[in-house]
XYZ file of C-alpha atoms in Angstrom:
84
model
C -8.230 10.902 36.885
C -9.738 11.787 33.486
C -12.019 8.832 33.321
C -15.466 8.862 34.447
C -16.416 6.751 37.946
C -18.301 4.775 35.826
C -15.267 3.237 34.071
C -14.168 0.003 35.791
C -10.242 0.913 35.105
C -11.286 4.436 37.139
C -13.027 2.457 39.918
C -10.124 0.334 40.234
C -7.491 2.836 40.014
C -9.230 5.991 41.579
C -10.869 3.926 44.571
C -10.081 0.327 45.070
C -6.276 0.387 44.468
C -5.445 3.235 47.076
C -7.441 1.697 49.823
C -5.977 -1.818 49.277
C -2.596 -0.483 49.113
C -2.796 1.905 51.677
C -4.103 -1.193 54.100
C -1.115 -3.399 53.328
C 1.385 -0.559 53.411
C 0.655 1.206 56.601
C 4.017 3.378 55.653
C 1.941 5.103 52.795
C -0.050 7.965 54.722
C -1.557 9.725 52.508
C -2.689 10.098 48.551
C -3.215 12.858 46.434
C -5.998 12.322 43.527
C -6.197 14.984 40.766
C -9.341 15.008 38.666
C -8.939 16.474 35.029
C -11.552 18.429 33.895
C -14.440 17.121 31.530
C -12.515 18.513 28.361
C -9.327 16.302 29.237
C -9.214 14.413 25.986
C -9.807 17.610 24.375
C -6.689 19.185 25.129
C -6.688 20.190 28.967
C -5.110 16.763 30.100
C -1.619 18.413 29.595
C -2.349 21.244 31.981
C -3.587 18.770 34.534
C -0.764 16.770 34.015
C 1.662 19.784 34.254
C -0.121 20.802 37.477
C -0.470 17.289 39.195
C 2.979 15.935 38.268
C 1.979 12.228 38.786
C 4.197 9.332 39.713
C 1.756 6.862 38.454
C -0.430 7.587 35.280
C -2.777 5.080 33.722
C -3.928 5.817 30.287
C -6.433 4.105 27.871
C -5.058 3.341 24.464
C -6.695 6.580 22.898
C -4.896 8.791 25.656
C -1.778 7.218 24.349
C -2.343 7.583 20.711
C -3.099 11.498 21.551
C 0.010 11.776 23.127
C 1.867 10.323 20.356
C 0.191 12.331 17.890
C 1.308 15.604 19.633
C 4.913 14.293 19.926
C 5.028 13.403 16.095
C 3.501 16.716 15.505
C 5.812 19.020 17.434
C 8.498 16.797 15.896
C 7.632 17.222 12.114
C 7.479 21.264 13.057
C 10.930 21.323 14.763
C 13.157 18.790 12.740
C 16.799 18.126 13.799
C 19.247 20.414 12.424
C 22.039 18.662 10.623
C 25.669 19.853 10.554
C 27.066 20.322 7.017
């Protein structure tokens, strides 16, 4: 999680969803929660995602915008080669 626990989405996804899901699905015995550094939205979120390898990732719109910006930047710096 990279959102502060005062954020409603963080409360739902980091606290209440795991409790509710585990209560109704006893075959799910454990959860691993990773918390990102406070500088996550300034560039360290990528490192946390590599370490955590999440199966579920919730992102507020700004996070998805930053991911898209990074992809576009990489694509522009490495254009595909065209065969002649």
